[in-house]
Coordinates of C-alpha atoms and ligand atoms in Angstrom, one line a residue:
M1 CA 24.9 22.7 -7.1
R2 CA 28.3 21.0 -7.1
A3 CA 28.5 17.5 -5.9
T4 CA 31.6 18.3 -3.8
E5 CA 29.5 20.9 -1.9
T6 CA 27.0 18.3 -0.7
L7 CA 27.3 14.9 0.9
I8 CA 27.1 12.1 -1.7
S9 CA 28.1 8.8 0.0
T10 CA 27.3 5.8 -2.2
L11 CA 28.0 2.1 -1.3
R12 CA 29.0 -0.6 -3.7
E13 CA 28.0 -3.5 -1.5
V14 CA 24.4 -4.3 -0.6
P15 CA 24.2 -3.8 3.2
A16 CA 23.6 -7.1 5.0
D17 CA 20.5 -6.3 7.0
A18 CA 18.6 -4.5 4.2
D19 CA 15.8 -6.8 3.4
I20 CA 13.9 -5.3 0.5
V21 CA 15.0 -3.4 -2.6
S22 CA 13.9 0.2 -1.5
H23 CA 15.9 -0.3 1.7
Q24 CA 18.9 -1.5 -0.1
L25 CA 18.9 1.2 -2.8
L26 CA 18.2 4.0 -0.4
L27 CA 21.2 2.9 1.7
R28 CA 23.4 2.3 -1.3
S29 CA 22.6 5.6 -3.1
G30 CA 23.5 7.5 0.1
M31 CA 19.9 8.7 0.9
L32 CA 19.5 6.8 4.2
R33 CA 21.5 5.6 7.2
K34 CA 20.4 3.4 10.0
V35 CA 20.8 4.8 13.5
A36 CA 19.0 2.1 15.4
A37 CA 16.4 -0.6 14.5
G38 CA 13.7 1.1 12.5
I39 CA 15.2 4.6 13.1
Y40 CA 17.0 6.4 10.3
T41 CA 18.9 9.5 9.3
I42 CA 17.7 10.8 6.0
L43 CA 20.8 12.1 4.2
P44 CA 20.9 15.3 2.0
L45 CA 19.9 13.5 -1.3
G46 CA 17.1 11.6 0.4
H47 CA 16.0 14.8 2.2
R48 CA 15.6 16.6 -1.1
V49 CA 13.2 13.9 -2.2
L50 CA 11.3 14.1 1.1
L51 CA 11.0 17.9 0.7
K52 CA 9.7 17.6 -2.8
I53 CA 7.1 15.0 -1.7
E54 CA 6.1 17.3 1.2
A55 CA 5.8 20.3 -1.1
I56 CA 3.4 18.5 -3.4
I57 CA 1.3 17.3 -0.4
R58 CA 1.3 20.8 1.1
E59 CA 0.2 22.5 -2.1
E60 CA -2.6 20.0 -2.6
M61 CA -3.8 20.1 1.0
N62 CA -3.9 23.9 0.9
R63 CA -5.6 23.9 -2.5
A64 CA -8.3 21.6 -1.0
G65 CA -8.9 24.0 1.9
G66 CA -6.6 22.4 4.5
I67 CA -5.0 24.7 7.1
E68 CA -1.6 23.7 8.3
L69 CA -0.5 23.7 11.9
L70 CA 2.1 21.8 14.0
M71 CA 1.3 19.6 17.0
P72 CA 3.8 18.2 19.5
I73 CA 5.3 14.7 19.2
I74 CA 4.9 14.2 23.0
Q75 CA 1.3 13.8 24.1
P76 CA -0.1 13.7 27.6
A77 CA -1.6 10.4 28.8
E78 CA -4.8 12.2 30.0
L79 CA -6.0 12.8 26.5
W80 CA -5.5 9.2 25.6
Q81 CA -7.4 8.2 28.7
Q82 CA -10.3 10.4 27.8
S83 CA -10.6 8.8 24.3
G84 CA -10.2 5.3 25.9
R85 CA -7.1 4.4 23.9
W86 CA -4.4 4.6 26.6
D87 CA -5.3 1.1 27.9
V88 CA -6.1 -0.6 24.7
Y89 CA -3.3 0.7 22.4
G90 CA -0.8 -2.0 23.5
P91 CA 3.0 -2.3 23.4
E92 CA 3.3 -0.4 20.1
L93 CA 2.7 2.9 22.0
F94 CA 6.0 4.5 23.1
R95 CA 5.2 5.5 26.7
L96 CA 7.4 7.7 28.9
K97 CA 7.3 9.6 32.2
D98 CA 8.6 13.1 33.0
R99 CA 10.5 14.0 36.2
H100 CA 7.2 14.4 38.0
E101 CA 6.1 10.9 37.2
R102 CA 3.4 12.2 34.7
S103 CA 2.7 9.8 31.8
F104 CA 3.2 10.8 28.2
C105 CA 3.5 9.0 24.9
L106 CA 5.2 9.6 21.6
G107 CA 2.3 10.1 19.2
P108 CA 1.6 7.3 16.8
T109 CA -1.3 9.4 15.6
H110 CA -3.0 12.6 16.6
E111 CA -6.8 12.2 16.8
E112 CA -6.8 13.1 20.5
L113 CA -4.8 16.3 20.1
F114 CA -6.9 17.5 17.2
T115 CA -10.2 16.7 18.9
E116 CA -9.0 18.5 22.1
L117 CA -8.0 21.5 20.0
V118 CA -11.5 21.7 18.5
R119 CA -13.1 21.2 21.8
Q120 CA -11.2 24.1 23.2
E121 CA -11.4 26.5 20.3
I122 CA -14.6 25.9 18.3
R123 CA -17.9 26.9 19.8
S124 CA -20.3 27.4 16.9
Y125 CA -21.4 25.7 13.7
R126 CA -20.5 29.0 12.0
Q127 CA -16.8 28.1 12.5
L128 CA -17.2 24.8 10.6
P129 CA -16.3 23.1 8.3
L130 CA -12.6 23.1 9.2
M131 CA -9.8 21.0 7.8
L132 CA -6.6 21.1 9.9
Y133 CA -3.4 19.2 9.0
Q134 CA 0.2 18.8 9.9
I135 CA 3.3 17.0 8.6
Q136 CA 4.9 15.5 11.6
N137 CA 6.9 12.6 13.0
K138 CA 5.0 9.6 14.3
Y139 CA 6.2 6.7 16.5
R140 CA 5.3 3.1 16.7
D141 CA 7.3 0.6 18.7
E142 CA 7.2 -2.2 16.2
R143 CA 8.3 -5.6 17.7
R144 CA 10.3 -6.3 14.5
P145 CA 11.0 -3.1 12.5
R146 CA 11.9 -4.1 9.0
F147 CA 11.8 -3.1 5.3
G148 CA 13.6 0.2 6.0
L149 CA 11.3 3.2 5.8
L150 CA 8.3 1.0 5.0
R151 CA 8.0 -0.2 8.6
G152 CA 10.1 1.9 10.8
R153 CA 9.6 2.9 14.4
E154 CA 9.8 6.6 13.6
F155 CA 8.2 7.9 10.4
I156 CA 6.8 11.1 8.9
M157 CA 3.0 11.4 8.2
K158 CA 0.8 14.0 6.8
D159 CA -2.4 13.8 8.8
L160 CA -5.5 16.0 8.2
Y161 CA -8.6 16.0 10.2
S162 CA -11.9 17.3 9.0
F163 CA -14.6 18.8 11.3
D164 CA -18.2 19.2 10.1
I165 CA -21.6 19.6 11.7
D166 CA -23.2 16.7 9.9
E167 CA -22.7 13.6 7.7
N168 CA -23.3 15.7 4.5
G169 CA -20.5 18.0 5.5
L170 CA -18.3 15.0 6.2
D171 CA -19.1 13.5 2.7
L172 CA -18.0 16.8 1.1
S173 CA -14.7 17.0 3.1
Y174 CA -14.1 13.3 2.3
R175 CA -14.6 13.9 -1.5
K176 CA -12.2 16.9 -1.4
M177 CA -9.5 14.7 0.2
Y178 CA -10.2 11.9 -2.2
A179 CA -9.6 14.2 -5.1
A180 CA -6.5 15.8 -3.5
Y181 CA -4.9 12.4 -2.8
N182 CA -5.4 11.4 -6.5
R183 CA -3.6 14.6 -7.5
I184 CA -0.8 14.2 -5.0
F185 CA 0.1 10.6 -6.0
T186 CA -0.3 11.4 -9.7
R187 CA 2.0 14.4 -9.3
C188 CA 4.5 12.2 -7.5
G189 CA 4.7 10.0 -10.6
L190 CA 3.3 6.9 -8.9
D191 CA 1.3 4.1 -10.4
F192 CA -1.4 3.6 -7.7
R193 CA -4.9 2.3 -7.2
V194 CA -7.6 3.5 -4.8
V195 CA -8.9 0.5 -2.9
D196 CA -12.3 0.5 -1.2
A197 CA -11.0 -0.9 2.1
D198 CA -14.4 -2.4 3.0
P199 CA -16.0 -3.1 -0.4
G200 CA -18.6 -5.5 1.0
A201 CA -20.0 -3.1 3.6
I202 CA -23.5 -1.8 3.1
G203 CA -23.4 1.9 2.5
G204 CA -19.6 1.4 2.1
N205 CA -17.1 4.1 1.0
D206 CA -16.3 4.9 4.6
T207 CA -12.7 4.2 4.1
H208 CA -10.3 4.1 1.1
E209 CA -6.7 3.1 0.8
F210 CA -4.3 4.5 -1.7
M211 CA -1.9 1.7 -2.9
V212 CA 1.3 1.9 -4.9
M213 CA 1.6 -1.1 -7.2
A214 CA 4.9 -2.9 -6.4
D215 CA 5.9 -6.6 -6.4
T216 CA 7.0 -6.3 -2.7
G217 CA 3.8 -4.8 -1.5
E218 CA 2.2 -6.3 1.7
A219 CA -1.3 -6.5 0.3
E220 CA -2.7 -8.2 -2.8
I221 CA -5.0 -6.1 -4.9
V222 CA -7.5 -7.1 -7.5
F223 CA -8.3 -4.2 -9.9
C224 CA -10.0 -3.5 -13.1
S225 CA -8.2 -1.9 -16.0
A226 CA -11.5 -0.9 -17.7
C227 CA -12.9 1.0 -14.7
D228 CA -11.7 2.3 -11.3
Y229 CA -12.7 -0.8 -9.3
A230 CA -10.0 -2.0 -6.9
A231 CA -10.2 -4.1 -3.8
D232 CA -8.0 -5.9 -1.3
V233 CA -8.0 -9.5 -2.4
E234 CA -8.8 -10.6 1.1
K235 CA -11.9 -8.4 1.2
A236 CA -13.1 -8.4 -2.4
P237 CA -16.6 -9.9 -2.8
C238 CA -16.9 -12.6 -5.4
P239 CA -20.1 -12.4 -7.3
V240 CA -21.2 -15.7 -9.0
E241 CA -20.7 -15.5 -12.7
S242 CA -23.8 -16.1 -14.8
Q243 CA -24.3 -19.7 -15.6
T244 CA -25.1 -21.5 -18.8
A245 CA -28.1 -23.8 -18.6
P246 CA -27.5 -26.6 -16.1
A247 CA -26.5 -29.9 -17.6
A248 CA -28.8 -32.9 -17.3
L249 CA -28.0 -34.8 -14.1
Q250 CA -26.1 -38.0 -14.7
P251 CA -26.3 -41.0 -12.4
L252 CA -23.9 -41.0 -9.4
Q253 CA -21.0 -43.2 -10.0
R254 CA -18.3 -44.4 -7.6
V255 CA -14.9 -44.6 -9.3
R256 CA -11.4 -45.8 -8.2
T257 CA -8.9 -43.0 -8.0
P258 CA -5.9 -44.6 -6.3
G259 CA -3.4 -42.2 -4.7
T260 CA -5.1 -39.0 -5.9
H261 CA -5.0 -36.8 -2.8
T262 CA -5.1 -33.3 -4.4
V263 CA -7.6 -31.6 -6.8
S264 CA -5.0 -31.5 -9.5
E265 CA -4.2 -35.2 -9.1
V266 CA -7.8 -36.3 -9.3
A267 CA -8.6 -34.0 -12.2
E268 CA -5.6 -35.3 -14.1
Y269 CA -6.4 -38.9 -13.3
L270 CA -10.0 -38.6 -14.5
G271 CA -9.2 -36.3 -17.3
I272 CA -11.5 -33.4 -16.2
P273 CA -10.8 -29.7 -15.5
A274 CA -10.1 -28.7 -11.9
E275 CA -13.3 -26.6 -11.9
Q276 CA -15.4 -29.8 -12.1
V277 CA -14.0 -31.0 -8.8
L278 CA -15.7 -30.1 -5.5
K279 CA -12.9 -29.3 -3.1
I280 CA -13.7 -29.8 0.6
L281 CA -11.7 -27.9 3.3
M282 CA -11.8 -28.9 6.9
Y283 CA -11.4 -26.5 9.8
V284 CA -11.6 -26.5 13.5
T285 CA -13.2 -23.5 15.1
D286 CA -13.8 -23.0 18.8
D287 CA -13.3 -26.7 19.1
E288 CA -16.0 -27.5 16.6
P289 CA -15.2 -29.0 13.2
V290 CA -16.6 -27.3 10.1
A291 CA -16.2 -28.3 6.4
V292 CA -16.5 -25.9 3.4
L293 CA -16.9 -26.7 -0.2
V294 CA -15.3 -24.6 -2.9
R295 CA -14.8 -25.2 -6.6
G296 CA -11.6 -27.1 -7.3
D297 CA -9.9 -24.2 -9.1
R298 CA -10.6 -21.8 -6.3
S299 CA -9.1 -20.9 -3.0
L300 CA -11.0 -20.4 0.2
N301 CA -10.8 -17.0 1.8
E302 CA -10.3 -17.7 5.5
I303 CA -11.3 -14.1 6.5
K304 CA -14.7 -14.5 4.9
L305 CA -15.1 -17.8 6.7
K306 CA -14.1 -16.2 10.0
N307 CA -16.5 -13.4 9.5
Y308 CA -19.3 -15.8 8.6
L309 CA -18.6 -17.9 11.7
H310 CA -18.1 -14.7 13.9
T311 CA -14.9 -16.1 15.2
N312 CA -11.2 -15.3 15.2
V313 CA -10.3 -18.9 16.0
L314 CA -9.9 -20.9 12.8
E315 CA -7.4 -23.6 12.1
I316 CA -7.1 -25.8 9.2
A317 CA -7.6 -29.4 10.3
D318 CA -4.5 -31.6 10.2
E319 CA -4.5 -35.3 9.2
E320 CA -5.0 -36.3 12.8
D321 CA -8.0 -34.0 13.1
I322 CA -9.5 -35.2 9.8
A323 CA -9.3 -38.8 10.9
G324 CA -10.3 -38.2 14.5
R325 CA -12.8 -35.4 14.6
F326 CA -14.2 -35.8 11.1
G327 CA -13.7 -39.6 10.8
L328 CA -12.6 -39.1 7.2
P329 CA -9.7 -40.2 5.0
Q330 CA -7.5 -37.2 4.0
G331 CA -7.7 -36.5 0.3
F332 CA -10.9 -38.5 -0.3
A333 CA -13.4 -36.6 1.8
G334 CA -16.5 -35.3 0.0
P335 CA -20.1 -34.0 0.8
V336 CA -22.0 -37.2 -0.2
G337 CA -23.1 -38.9 3.0
L338 CA -21.5 -36.3 5.2
G339 CA -24.9 -34.9 6.4
G340 CA -25.2 -34.9 10.1
R341 CA -21.6 -35.9 10.7
V342 CA -20.1 -32.4 10.4
R343 CA -21.2 -28.8 9.8
L344 CA -21.1 -28.4 6.0
L345 CA -21.0 -24.9 4.4
A346 CA -20.5 -24.2 0.7
D347 CA -19.3 -21.4 -1.5
N348 CA -22.0 -19.8 -3.7
E349 CA -20.4 -21.0 -6.8
T350 CA -20.6 -24.7 -6.0
K351 CA -24.4 -24.6 -6.0
N352 CA -24.5 -24.4 -9.8
L353 CA -21.9 -27.1 -10.4
S354 CA -23.5 -30.1 -12.0
N355 CA -22.1 -33.6 -12.4
A356 CA -19.1 -32.7 -10.3
V357 CA -16.4 -35.0 -8.9
A358 CA -16.0 -35.3 -5.1
G359 CA -14.3 -37.6 -2.6
A360 CA -16.3 -40.7 -1.7
N361 CA -15.2 -40.6 2.0
E362 CA -13.2 -43.8 1.6
P363 CA -9.6 -44.2 0.6
D364 CA -8.8 -44.3 -3.2
F365 CA -12.4 -43.6 -4.2
H366 CA -14.3 -40.6 -5.7
Y367 CA -17.8 -40.0 -6.9
R368 CA -18.5 -38.7 -10.4
N369 CA -21.8 -36.8 -11.2
V370 CA -22.2 -35.4 -7.8
N371 CA -25.1 -32.9 -7.7
Y372 CA -26.3 -30.6 -4.9
G373 CA -29.8 -31.4 -3.7
R374 CA -29.9 -34.9 -5.1
D375 CA -26.7 -36.2 -3.6
Y376 CA -25.9 -33.9 -0.7
Q377 CA -27.3 -31.0 1.4
V378 CA -25.4 -28.1 3.0
E379 CA -26.2 -25.9 6.0
D380 CA -25.7 -22.7 4.0
F381 CA -24.3 -21.2 0.8
A382 CA -22.2 -18.0 1.1
D383 CA -19.3 -16.1 -0.5
F384 CA -16.3 -18.0 0.9
R385 CA -13.8 -17.8 -2.0
L386 CA -10.8 -15.8 -2.6
A387 CA -10.9 -13.3 -5.5
Q388 CA -8.3 -14.1 -8.2
E389 CA -7.0 -12.8 -11.4
G390 CA -9.5 -13.1 -14.2
D391 CA -12.5 -12.8 -12.0
I392 CA -15.2 -10.6 -13.4
C393 CA -15.2 -6.9 -12.3
P394 CA -18.3 -6.4 -10.1
K395 CA -18.7 -2.9 -11.5
C396 CA -18.3 -3.4 -15.3
G397 CA -17.8 -7.1 -16.0
Q398 CA -14.3 -7.0 -17.4
P399 CA -11.7 -9.4 -16.2
L400 CA -9.8 -8.3 -13.1
Q401 CA -6.0 -8.2 -12.7
L402 CA -4.1 -9.0 -9.6
K403 CA -1.0 -7.2 -8.3
R404 CA 0.7 -6.4 -5.0
G405 CA 0.5 -3.0 -3.4
I406 CA 2.0 -0.8 -0.7
E407 CA -0.4 1.4 1.3
I408 CA 0.7 5.0 1.3
G409 CA -2.5 6.9 2.1
Q410 CA -5.8 6.3 3.8
L411 CA -9.1 8.2 4.1
F412 CA -11.4 7.3 7.0
K413 CA -14.7 8.6 8.2
L414 CA -14.5 8.7 12.0
G415 CA -17.9 10.2 12.5
T416 CA -18.5 11.2 16.2
K417 CA -16.3 8.5 17.8
Y418 CA -13.7 10.9 19.2
S419 CA -15.9 14.0 19.5
K420 CA -18.4 12.1 21.7
A421 CA -15.7 10.4 23.8
M422 CA -14.0 13.7 24.4
G423 CA -16.9 16.1 24.4
A424 CA -16.0 18.1 21.3
N425 CA -19.4 19.8 20.8
V426 CA -20.6 22.9 19.0
L427 CA -23.9 24.8 19.1
D428 CA -26.0 24.3 16.0
E429 CA -28.4 26.8 14.4
S430 CA -31.0 26.2 17.0
G431 CA -28.6 26.6 19.8
R432 CA -28.4 22.9 20.5
E433 CA -25.1 21.2 21.4
I434 CA -24.1 18.6 18.8
A435 CA -21.0 16.4 18.5
V436 CA -18.6 17.4 15.7
V437 CA -18.5 14.9 12.8
M438 CA -14.9 14.0 12.0
G439 CA -12.8 12.4 9.2
C440 CA -9.1 11.6 9.2
Y441 CA -6.8 11.5 6.2
G442 CA -3.3 10.2 6.4
I443 CA -0.3 10.0 4.0
G444 CA 2.8 8.1 5.0
V445 CA 5.4 10.6 3.7
T446 CA 8.5 8.5 4.3
R447 CA 6.5 5.5 3.2
T448 CA 5.7 7.2 -0.1
L449 CA 9.4 7.9 -0.6
A450 CA 10.3 4.2 -0.1
A451 CA 7.3 3.0 -2.1
A452 CA 8.4 5.1 -5.1
V453 CA 11.7 3.3 -5.0
E454 CA 9.9 -0.1 -4.8
Q455 CA 8.0 0.8 -7.9
W456 CA 10.7 2.6 -9.9
H457 CA 14.0 0.8 -10.0
D458 CA 16.1 -1.5 -12.1
Q459 CA 19.3 -3.6 -11.5
D460 CA 21.4 -0.4 -11.7
G461 CA 19.5 1.6 -9.1
I462 CA 16.6 4.0 -8.6
I463 CA 14.6 5.6 -11.4
W464 CA 13.1 8.7 -9.7
P465 CA 10.0 10.3 -11.2
S466 CA 11.2 13.7 -12.2
S467 CA 8.9 15.5 -9.8
I468 CA 10.5 14.0 -6.7
A469 CA 14.0 13.3 -7.9
P470 CA 16.8 14.7 -5.7
Y471 CA 18.0 16.5 -8.8
E472 CA 16.5 16.2 -12.2
A473 CA 19.7 16.3 -14.1
V474 CA 23.4 15.4 -13.4
I475 CA 26.2 16.8 -15.5
I476 CA 29.4 14.8 -15.8
P477 CA 32.5 16.0 -17.6
V478 CA 34.5 13.0 -18.9
G479 CA 37.8 14.8 -18.3
Q480 CA 37.4 16.3 -14.8
H481 CA 40.9 17.8 -15.0
D482 CA 40.3 19.4 -18.4
S483 CA 39.4 22.9 -17.3
L484 CA 37.5 23.6 -20.6
Q485 CA 35.2 20.7 -19.9
A486 CA 34.8 21.7 -16.2
D487 CA 33.9 25.2 -17.2
L488 CA 31.3 23.9 -19.7
A489 CA 29.8 21.7 -17.0
E490 CA 29.6 24.5 -14.5
D491 CA 28.1 26.8 -17.1
L492 CA 25.5 24.3 -18.2
C493 CA 24.6 23.5 -14.6
R494 CA 23.9 27.2 -14.1
Q495 CA 21.9 27.5 -17.3
L496 CA 19.7 24.5 -16.4
T497 CA 19.2 25.7 -12.8
D498 CA 18.3 29.2 -14.0
S499 CA 15.6 27.7 -16.2
G500 CA 14.1 25.8 -13.3
I501 CA 15.7 22.4 -13.8
D502 CA 17.1 21.1 -10.5
S503 CA 20.6 20.2 -11.5
I504 CA 23.9 19.0 -10.0
Y505 CA 27.4 19.1 -11.5
D506 CA 29.3 16.0 -10.5
D507 CA 32.8 17.6 -9.9
R508 CA 34.0 14.9 -7.5
P509 CA 37.6 13.7 -8.1
E510 CA 36.4 10.3 -9.4
R511 CA 36.7 8.4 -12.6
P512 CA 33.9 8.9 -15.1
G513 CA 32.9 5.2 -14.7
V514 CA 32.3 5.7 -11.0
K515 CA 30.2 8.8 -11.7
F516 CA 28.1 7.0 -14.3
K517 CA 27.4 4.2 -11.9
D518 CA 26.5 6.6 -9.2
A519 CA 24.2 8.5 -11.5
D520 CA 22.3 5.3 -12.3
L521 CA 22.2 4.3 -8.6
I522 CA 21.0 7.6 -7.4
G523 CA 18.5 7.7 -10.2
Y524 CA 18.7 11.2 -11.7
P525 CA 16.1 11.3 -14.5
V526 CA 18.7 12.9 -16.9
R527 CA 22.4 12.4 -17.2
I528 CA 24.4 14.9 -19.3
V529 CA 27.9 14.0 -20.4
I530 CA 30.4 16.6 -21.6
N531 CA 33.4 15.4 -23.5
R532 CA 36.5 16.8 -25.3
D533 CA 34.5 17.6 -28.5
S534 CA 31.8 19.5 -26.6
A535 CA 33.9 22.7 -26.6
T536 CA 34.3 22.6 -30.4
D537 CA 31.0 21.0 -31.7
G538 CA 28.9 22.4 -28.9
L539 CA 27.1 19.1 -28.4
V540 CA 26.4 17.3 -25.2
E541 CA 25.2 13.7 -24.7
I542 CA 21.9 13.2 -22.9
K543 CA 20.9 9.8 -21.4
W544 CA 17.4 9.3 -20.0
R545 CA 17.5 7.1 -16.9
A546 CA 14.0 5.5 -17.4
S547 CA 14.3 4.5 -21.1
G548 CA 18.1 4.4 -21.4
A549 CA 17.7 6.4 -24.6
V550 CA 20.8 8.4 -25.6
E551 CA 20.8 11.6 -27.8
R552 CA 23.2 14.3 -28.6
I553 CA 21.9 17.9 -28.5
P554 CA 23.4 21.4 -28.7
K555 CA 24.5 22.5 -25.3
D556 CA 22.9 25.9 -25.7
T557 CA 19.4 24.6 -26.3
A558 CA 19.7 21.9 -23.6
A559 CA 17.8 23.8 -21.0
A560 CA 14.8 24.6 -23.1
Y561 CA 14.8 21.0 -24.6
L562 CA 14.9 19.3 -21.2
R563 CA 12.4 21.7 -19.6
H564 CA 10.0 20.7 -22.4
K565 CA 10.6 17.0 -22.1
L566 CA 10.4 16.9 -18.3
T567 CA 7.2 18.8 -18.1
T568 CA 5.4 17.0 -20.9
D569 CA 4.6 13.3 -21.0
D570 CA 7.8 12.6 -22.9
Y571 CA 9.5 11.6 -19.6
P572 CA 7.6 8.5 -18.7
L573 CA 7.5 9.1 -15.0
Ligands
ZN1 ZN1 -14.5 -2.7 -14.0

């Protein structure tokens, strides 16, 4: 392919409203253009990436037994009313009416249509299991679309639905998809983790999220490098680490700690580690004050507290609340003598803390040698703390790491939620009607494209994994007007293409410097430069985008050499 035969439209400036790096780089590299808020045109270079991602997904879905079909974008309201979602979905659902005043929506998801299809077409258990999927546009009327393709109002998803006669069948379908997703994201060259989305649930493993590791991710993930454990930090359970033998209890001691309002201030003032301090956090829930103890070096996980209290209303108490409702001095509150005045809960870890330091409930004073049982009581101990880097892996005991992630895929066991609501039944072996057991499995296709850029880029531009790069190699002659160089470039491009390396010859009437900059920005894995000497010495210069390594190799062996490098682990992505 010649560059002048396609549309390459790069920008030097960072567009003003592009808020994150993938959005900026996709616009600058000429892969994406905005049409309206959260709605984009994917330009030819970006479209090649999209097609390659889709091809990988399609291959792996088919290999796992998925059957592809195509559902409409426009869905009738009746089906959504049957499932009960028409009234509860809220303003994110794009609703519209046809000329006969019949209501429709632009599908944000397709559970209703797939369930309806199975209700109409499947009669017997003999026709199951069945896994149907499509790659289709979805719509979500975000209040504030942002982050480019990561949170658009129109996006492309692969959604597969599995239909089985029982839970065992569902487990099997689920495991097939789990394995297929691992292959897909590995083949896309992504560094990802599989997060058990509900790690604390009894019987768990009913939903998993596939997360691409990237600093701009919306979720924080704790994961283990020694095993496959990974969990959303907000949901990760925190087992209490095994304790050394408890220290002998020392006598309670009231000490002056003037002006020490925070854990770090009091720890520094008393010359003790922060983990020896009992931190107390005050909240107001449903108009009732509640206080929670956590170790001084830990953070409280408000989601765990909300779940414990069975409430969605939880606000951290401000200074006025602390003085008014709790009757306590801010920064000097503590559990000693608090009994009866306020509901007091404590994180599991604090139970084993001996001879701790805690506020004395009067300004400028703390207690030393505070011990649970002797000096204070609590209503209950539970897991209230936020997981953090260095915590012990609950599976294997190694220290956990913490990174941000972007969700690109999810597996979910639906069970009979939709089939019961919509009457999708089949006859079992004994001729009895049973509800079909379902699972749904999504991949954000446009999201995967953007997430790949979030993960693989540098200050010069995108660094595409070779499997999804718009072209794997770009060929640039230094002297575009030198017909010898132009012929060599054209010839090499043909050789590479013939040997299966997706290549482009940059024949645009631009200076070499501009082409080099564009090559880095667009992120081709390999850049091949042809210069005046190439015609005589037969050598071309190869630069690897990921490592920056440069080498000179014979033009005639370039195709075989690159093929080998790109298909083995030599190319890092
Ligand atoms: Zn582990």
